PDB file of C-alpha atoms in Angstrom:
ATOM      1  CA  MET A   1      97.941  81.608   4.703  1.00 82.00           C
ATOM      2  CA  ALA A   2      96.057  84.730   3.448  1.00 88.00           C
ATOM      3  CA  ARG A   3      96.903  86.447   6.607  1.00 88.00           C
ATOM      4  CA  VAL A   4     100.542  85.706   6.176  1.00 88.00           C
ATOM      5  CA  ASP A   5     100.547  86.806   2.798  1.00 88.00           C
ATOM      6  CA  SER A   6      98.881  90.078   3.197  1.00 92.00           C
ATOM      7  CA  SER A   7     101.200  90.913   6.158  1.00 90.00           C
ATOM      8  CA  GLU A   8     104.076  92.911   5.501  1.00 90.00           C
ATOM      9  CA  PHE A   9     105.378  91.513   8.879  1.00 88.00           C
ATOM     10  CA  LEU A  10     105.183  87.848   8.456  1.00 87.00           C
ATOM     11  CA  GLU A  11     106.559  85.393   5.755  1.00 88.00           C
ATOM     12  CA  LEU A  12     107.210  81.594   5.536  1.00 88.00           C
ATOM     13  CA  SER A  13     109.888  79.943   3.487  1.00 88.00           C
ATOM     14  CA  PRO A  14     108.443  78.636   0.081  1.00 86.00           C
ATOM     15  CA  SER A  15     110.136  75.236   1.066  1.00 90.00           C
ATOM     16  CA  LEU A  16     108.284  74.990   4.413  1.00 86.00           C
ATOM     17  CA  GLU A  17     105.762  72.266   4.147  1.00 82.00           C
ATOM     18  CA  ILE A  18     102.732  72.452   6.900  1.00 82.00           C
ATOM     19  CA  SER A  19     100.721  69.237   7.583  1.00 82.00           C
ATOM     20  CA  ARG A  20      97.280  69.835   8.990  1.00 83.00           C
ATOM     21  CA  GLY A  21      96.487  67.414  11.908  1.00 84.00           C
ATOM     22  CA  ILE A  22      93.994  67.178  14.826  1.00 83.00           C
ATOM     23  CA  GLY A  23      95.136  66.062  18.224  1.00 78.00           C
ATOM     24  CA  ASP A  24      94.560  62.244  18.895  1.00 74.00           C
ATOM     25  CA  MET A  25      92.168  63.096  21.623  1.00 73.00           C
ATOM     26  CA  HIS A  26      90.067  65.266  19.427  1.00 78.00           C
ATOM     27  CA  VAL A  27      90.089  63.451  16.230  1.00 80.00           C
ATOM     28  CA  LYS A  28      88.093  60.660  17.179  1.00 76.00           C
ATOM     29  CA  GLY A  29      85.113  62.544  17.719  1.00 77.00           C
ATOM     30  CA  HIS A  30      84.976  64.332  14.068  1.00 78.00           C
ATOM     31  CA  VAL A  31      83.585  62.393  11.210  1.00 79.00           C
ATOM     32  CA  LYS A  32      85.026  59.095   9.932  1.00 76.00           C
ATOM     33  CA  GLY A  33      87.155  60.453   7.651  1.00 76.00           C
ATOM     34  CA  CYS A  34      89.062  62.939   9.665  1.00 84.00           C
ATOM     35  CA  LEU A  35      90.754  59.978  11.509  1.00 85.00           C
ATOM     36  CA  THR A  36      93.068  58.811   8.580  1.00 86.00           C
ATOM     37  CA  GLY A  37      93.188  62.380   6.825  1.00 86.00           C
ATOM     38  CA  TYR A  38      94.028  64.244   9.865  1.00 86.00           C
ATOM     39  CA  GLY A  39      94.994  61.898  13.008  1.00 85.00           C
ATOM     40  CA  LEU A  40      98.659  62.499  14.196  1.00 82.00           C
ATOM     41  CA  SER A  41      99.050  58.557  13.828  1.00 80.00           C
ATOM     42  CA  TYR A  42      98.559  58.577  10.178  1.00 83.00           C
ATOM     43  CA  ILE A  43     100.988  61.739   9.548  1.00 84.00           C
ATOM     44  CA  GLU A  44     104.524  60.508   8.723  1.00 82.00           C
ATOM     45  CA  GLY A  45     106.912  62.242  11.320  1.00 79.00           C
ATOM     46  CA  ALA A  46     104.300  63.462  13.945  1.00 77.00           C
ATOM     47  CA  GLY A  47     104.411  62.188  17.420  1.00 65.00           C
ATOM     48  CA  ILE A  48     101.596  60.692  19.087  1.00 61.00           C
ATOM     49  CA  VAL A  49     102.344  61.059  22.784  1.00 54.00           C
ATOM     50  CA  ASP A  50     100.958  64.408  22.780  1.00 54.00           C
ATOM     51  CA  GLY A  51      98.843  66.535  20.800  1.00 51.00           C
ATOM     52  CA  GLU A  52      96.966  68.623  23.007  1.00 59.00           C
ATOM     53  CA  ILE A  53      99.010  71.450  24.105  1.00 58.00           C
ATOM     54  CA  LEU A  54      96.682  74.319  23.104  1.00 59.00           C
ATOM     55  CA  GLU A  55      94.099  72.744  25.646  1.00 60.00           C
ATOM     56  CA  THR A  56      96.347  72.973  28.499  1.00 61.00           C
ATOM     57  CA  LEU A  57      97.209  76.562  27.229  1.00 62.00           C
ATOM     58  CA  TRP A  58      93.596  77.541  27.031  1.00 66.00           C
ATOM     59  CA  SER A  59      92.022  75.622  30.011  1.00 69.00           C
ATOM     60  CA  VAL A  60      91.835  78.541  32.196  1.00 72.00           C
ATOM     61  CA  LEU A  61      89.014  79.989  29.583  1.00 77.00           C
ATOM     62  CA  ASN A  62      86.889  77.438  31.523  1.00 76.00           C
ATOM     63  CA  GLU A  63      86.490  79.605  34.290  1.00 79.00           C
ATOM     64  CA  SER A  64      84.919  82.610  32.091  1.00 80.00           C
ATOM     65  CA  SER A  65      82.341  80.199  30.260  1.00 78.00           C
ATOM     66  CA  PRO A  66      79.705  81.030  32.801  1.00 83.00           C
ATOM     67  CA  SER A  67      80.103  84.704  31.753  1.00 82.00           C
ATOM     68  CA  THR A  68      79.756  83.853  28.048  1.00 85.00           C
ATOM     69  CA  ARG A  69      76.433  81.892  28.284  1.00 84.00           C
ATOM     70  CA  GLY A  70      74.101  84.369  27.694  1.00 87.00           C
ATOM     71  CA  ALA A  71      76.250  86.531  25.422  1.00 89.00           C
ATOM     72  CA  THR A  72      75.968  87.114  21.826  1.00 91.00           C
ATOM     73  CA  LEU A  73      78.250  85.543  19.443  1.00 90.00           C
ATOM     74  CA  ALA A  74      80.053  88.773  19.032  1.00 92.00           C
ATOM     75  CA  HIS A  75      80.188  89.679  22.841  1.00 92.00           C
ATOM     76  CA  ARG A  76      81.459  86.271  23.412  1.00 88.00           C
ATOM     77  CA  GLY A  77      84.057  86.499  21.124  1.00 88.00           C
ATOM     78  CA  GLU A  78      85.245  89.626  22.746  1.00 90.00           C
ATOM     79  CA  ILE A  79      85.079  88.284  26.436  1.00 88.00           C
ATOM     80  CA  LEU A  80      87.245  85.322  25.233  1.00 86.00           C
ATOM     81  CA  ASP A  81      89.770  87.706  23.313  1.00 87.00           C
ATOM     82  CA  ASP A  82      89.743  89.744  26.773  1.00 88.00           C
ATOM     83  CA  HIS A  83      90.371  86.667  28.662  1.00 85.00           C
ATOM     84  CA  MET A  84      93.137  85.304  26.190  1.00 83.00           C
ATOM     85  CA  ASN A  85      94.745  88.978  25.998  1.00 86.00           C
ATOM     86  CA  HIS A  86      94.838  89.366  29.758  1.00 85.00           C
ATOM     87  CA  SER A  87      96.353  85.891  30.205  1.00 80.00           C
ATOM     88  CA  ASN A  88      99.063  86.752  27.772  1.00 79.00           C
ATOM     89  CA  TRP A  89      99.878  90.014  29.290  1.00 82.00           C
ATOM     90  CA  LYS A  90     100.360  88.493  32.482  1.00 78.00           C
ATOM     91  CA  LYS A  91     102.906  86.022  31.057  1.00 73.00           C
ATOM     92  CA  VAL A  92     104.758  88.861  29.362  1.00 74.00           C
ATOM     93  CA  VAL A  93     104.711  91.137  32.404  1.00 73.00           C
ATOM     94  CA  GLY A  94     105.728  88.500  34.810  1.00 69.00           C
ATOM     95  CA  ILE A  95     108.835  87.136  32.625  1.00 66.00           C
ATOM     96  CA  GLY A  96     111.999  87.922  34.542  1.00 56.00           C
ATOM     97  CA  MET A  97     110.135  89.961  37.481  1.00 63.00           C
ATOM     98  CA  ASN A  98     112.570  88.581  40.244  1.00 58.00           C
ATOM     99  CA  VAL A  99     115.062  85.849  40.693  1.00 61.00           C
ATOM    100  CA  VAL A 100     112.590  83.520  42.414  1.00 65.00           C
ATOM    101  CA  LEU A 101     110.558  83.584  39.299  1.00 65.00           C
ATOM    102  CA  TYR A 102     114.033  82.760  37.192  1.00 69.00           C
ATOM    103  CA  LEU A 103     114.263  79.941  39.470  1.00 72.00           C
ATOM    104  CA  VAL A 104     111.338  78.840  39.124  1.00 73.00           C
ATOM    105  CA  VAL A 105     111.440  78.822  35.458  1.00 72.00           C
ATOM    106  CA  VAL A 106     114.717  77.083  35.430  1.00 75.00           C
ATOM    107  CA  LYS A 107     113.397  74.307  37.566  1.00 80.00           C
ATOM    108  CA  LEU A 108     110.358  74.148  35.300  1.00 80.00           C
ATOM    109  CA  MET A 109     112.551  73.763  32.375  1.00 81.00           C
ATOM    110  CA  MET A 110     114.637  70.873  33.953  1.00 81.00           C
ATOM    111  CA  LEU A 111     111.303  69.248  34.953  1.00 80.00           C
ATOM    112  CA  ALA A 112     110.182  69.572  31.416  1.00 79.00           C
ATOM    113  CA  ALA A 113     113.543  68.064  29.970  1.00 83.00           C
ATOM    114  CA  GLY A 114     113.012  65.188  32.306  1.00 83.00           C
ATOM    115  CA  THR A 115     109.354  64.716  31.104  1.00 83.00           C
ATOM    116  CA  LEU A 116     110.530  64.803  27.538  1.00 84.00           C
ATOM    117  CA  ILE A 117     113.449  62.269  28.187  1.00 87.00           C
ATOM    118  CA  ARG A 118     110.885  59.774  29.802  1.00 87.00           C
ATOM    119  CA  LYS A 119     108.549  60.134  26.835  1.00 87.00           C
ATOM    120  CA  TRP A 120     111.344  59.750  24.425  1.00 88.00           C
ATOM    121  CA  LYS A 121     112.265  56.465  26.178  1.00 91.00           C
ATOM    122  CA  HIS A 122     108.700  55.637  26.212  1.00 90.00           C
ATOM    123  CA  ALA A 123     108.383  56.426  22.594  1.00 87.00           C
ATOM    124  CA  LEU A 124     111.594  54.171  21.813  1.00 90.00           C
ATOM    125  CA  ASP A 125     109.990  51.288  23.726  1.00 91.00           C
ATOM    126  CA  LEU A 126     106.891  51.523  21.824  1.00 90.00           C
ATOM    127  CA  LEU A 127     108.801  51.650  18.461  1.00 90.00           C
ATOM    128  CA  LYS A 128     110.555  48.654  19.437  1.00 93.00           C
ATOM    129  CA  ASP A 129     107.225  46.751  20.031  1.00 91.00           C
ATOM    130  CA  THR A 130     105.582  48.150  16.641  1.00 90.00           C
ATOM    131  CA  GLU A 131     108.454  46.802  14.746  1.00 92.00           C
ATOM    132  CA  GLU A 132     108.649  43.351  16.529  1.00 92.00           C
ATOM    133  CA  THR A 133     104.891  43.277  15.577  1.00 91.00           C
ATOM    134  CA  PHE A 134     105.381  44.614  12.163  1.00 87.00           C
ATOM    135  CA  GLU A 135     108.230  42.111  11.408  1.00 90.00           C
ATOM    136  CA  GLY A 136     106.180  39.366  12.507  1.00 90.00           C
ATOM    137  CA  LEU A 137     103.212  40.294  10.560  1.00 87.00           C
ATOM    138  CA  SER A 138     105.489  40.804   7.535  1.00 88.00           C
ATOM    139  CA  ASP A 139     107.211  37.302   7.645  1.00 90.00           C
ATOM    140  CA  THR A 140     104.047  35.521   7.765  1.00 89.00           C
ATOM    141  CA  THR A 141     102.435  37.518   5.032  1.00 86.00           C
ATOM    142  CA  ASP A 142     102.587  36.835   1.339  1.00 88.00           C
ATOM    143  CA  GLN A 143     105.367  38.772   0.055  1.00 89.00           C
ATOM    144  CA  ALA A 144     103.749  40.064  -3.248  1.00 89.00           C
ATOM    145  CA  MET A 145     100.937  41.263  -1.079  1.00 88.00           C
ATOM    146  CA  LEU A 146     103.079  43.062   0.909  1.00 87.00           C
ATOM    147  CA  GLN A 147     104.719  45.046  -1.436  1.00 90.00           C
ATOM    148  CA  LEU A 148     101.624  46.099  -2.809  1.00 89.00           C
ATOM    149  CA  TRP A 149     100.213  47.498   0.488  1.00 87.00           C
ATOM    150  CA  GLU A 150     103.564  49.308   0.990  1.00 89.00           C
ATOM    151  CA  ARG A 151     103.017  50.866  -2.504  1.00 90.00           C
ATOM    152  CA  LYS A 152      99.755  51.747  -2.022  1.00 89.00           C
ATOM    153  CA  ALA A 153     100.547  53.133   1.577  1.00 89.00           C
ATOM    154  CA  ASP A 154     103.498  55.064   0.007  1.00 90.00           C
ATOM    155  CA  ALA A 155     101.343  56.591  -2.563  1.00 89.00           C
ATOM    156  CA  ALA A 156      98.570  57.428  -0.342  1.00 88.00           C
ATOM    157  CA  GLN A 157     100.899  59.274   2.182  1.00 88.00           C
ATOM    158  CA  SER A 158     102.820  60.975  -1.145  1.00 88.00           C
ATOM    159  CA  LYS A 159      99.586  62.479  -2.044  1.00 89.00           C
ATOM    160  CA  GLN A 160      98.237  63.784   1.608  1.00 86.00           C
ATOM    161  CA  SER A 161      99.383  67.165   1.281  1.00 82.00           C
ATOM    162  CA  GLN A 162      97.455  67.823  -1.932  1.00 86.00           C
ATOM    163  CA  ASN A 163      94.603  65.557  -1.125  1.00 87.00           C
ATOM    164  CA  VAL A 164      93.703  64.383   2.092  1.00 85.00           C
ATOM    165  CA  LYS A 165      91.342  61.805   0.885  1.00 86.00           C
ATOM    166  CA  ALA A 166      94.237  59.615  -0.354  1.00 86.00           C
ATOM    167  CA  MET A 167      94.603  58.755   3.289  1.00 86.00           C
ATOM    168  CA  ASP A 168      91.235  56.984   3.021  1.00 84.00           C
ATOM    169  CA  TYR A 169      93.361  53.972   2.157  1.00 82.00           C
ATOM    170  CA  PHE A 170      94.342  53.439   5.588  1.00 82.00           C
ATOM    171  CA  ALA A 171      90.431  53.453   6.903  1.00 80.00           C
ATOM    172  CA  VAL A 172      89.532  50.412   8.401  1.00 69.00           C
ATOM    173  CA  LYS A 173      86.599  48.772   6.078  1.00 68.00           C
ATOM    174  CA  ALA A 174      83.661  46.915   7.490  1.00 62.00           C
ATOM    175  CA  TYR A 175      83.410  43.322   5.955  1.00 58.00           C
ATOM    176  CA  PRO A 176      80.147  41.349   5.810  1.00 61.00           C
ATOM    177  CA  GLY A 177      79.267  39.584   9.097  1.00 58.00           C
ATOM    178  CA  TRP A 178      81.334  41.802  11.497  1.00 54.00           C
ATOM    179  CA  ARG A 179      78.870  42.173  13.711  1.00 56.00           C
ATOM    180  CA  GLN A 180      77.878  38.584  13.914  1.00 56.00           C
ATOM    181  CA  HIS A 181      81.802  37.922  14.578  1.00 51.00           C
ATOM    182  CA  LEU A 182      81.936  40.564  17.653  1.00 49.00           C
ATOM    183  CA  LEU A 183      78.946  38.749  18.698  1.00 53.00           C
ATOM    184  CA  SER A 184      80.698  35.370  18.892  1.00 53.00           C
ATOM    185  CA  VAL A 185      83.805  36.806  20.558  1.00 46.00           C
ATOM    186  CA  PRO A 186      83.873  35.410  23.827  1.00 50.00           C
ATOM    187  CA  VAL A 187      84.064  38.248  27.017  1.00 45.00           C
ATOM    188  CA  CYS A 188      86.516  37.518  29.479  1.00 42.00           C
TER     189      CYS A 188
END
């Protein structure tokens, strides 16, 4: 935000609310509190099908990693910047170079649309399953307790943007005897 505020060319709408999140693949490798505070599954309105798009864009940097191993921190940054700038330059220069490229881009867009449609249908199926499970659990739960849980969950989510620790409400708490319980569960 400091960079945006100090730039004469950039500005964000004051009404824009930015939620910070960590992709589902990475958040589980962070400290315990990151899952509920920054996991996409806990951010209202965030999707959980993807969340690692930057990784696919940067995967070409893996090829440059051998040349950065012996570099100093500053030199490593310069090498990676050069590789990213070169990648971006190739994209800019290659846009619209010929009709074949245009047709390939159109075909890729069509494939992407098909992929998005499949993912949307899959998400709707998951939503249906989740709603059925939630309704089944809700029907068998004490209604006063359910209302209390919902109020606490709503309060946690409403406070998330000001204090991510509010999301700790969703963290799974260890209970006495959980190790013994796990040991007693039969393995199929």
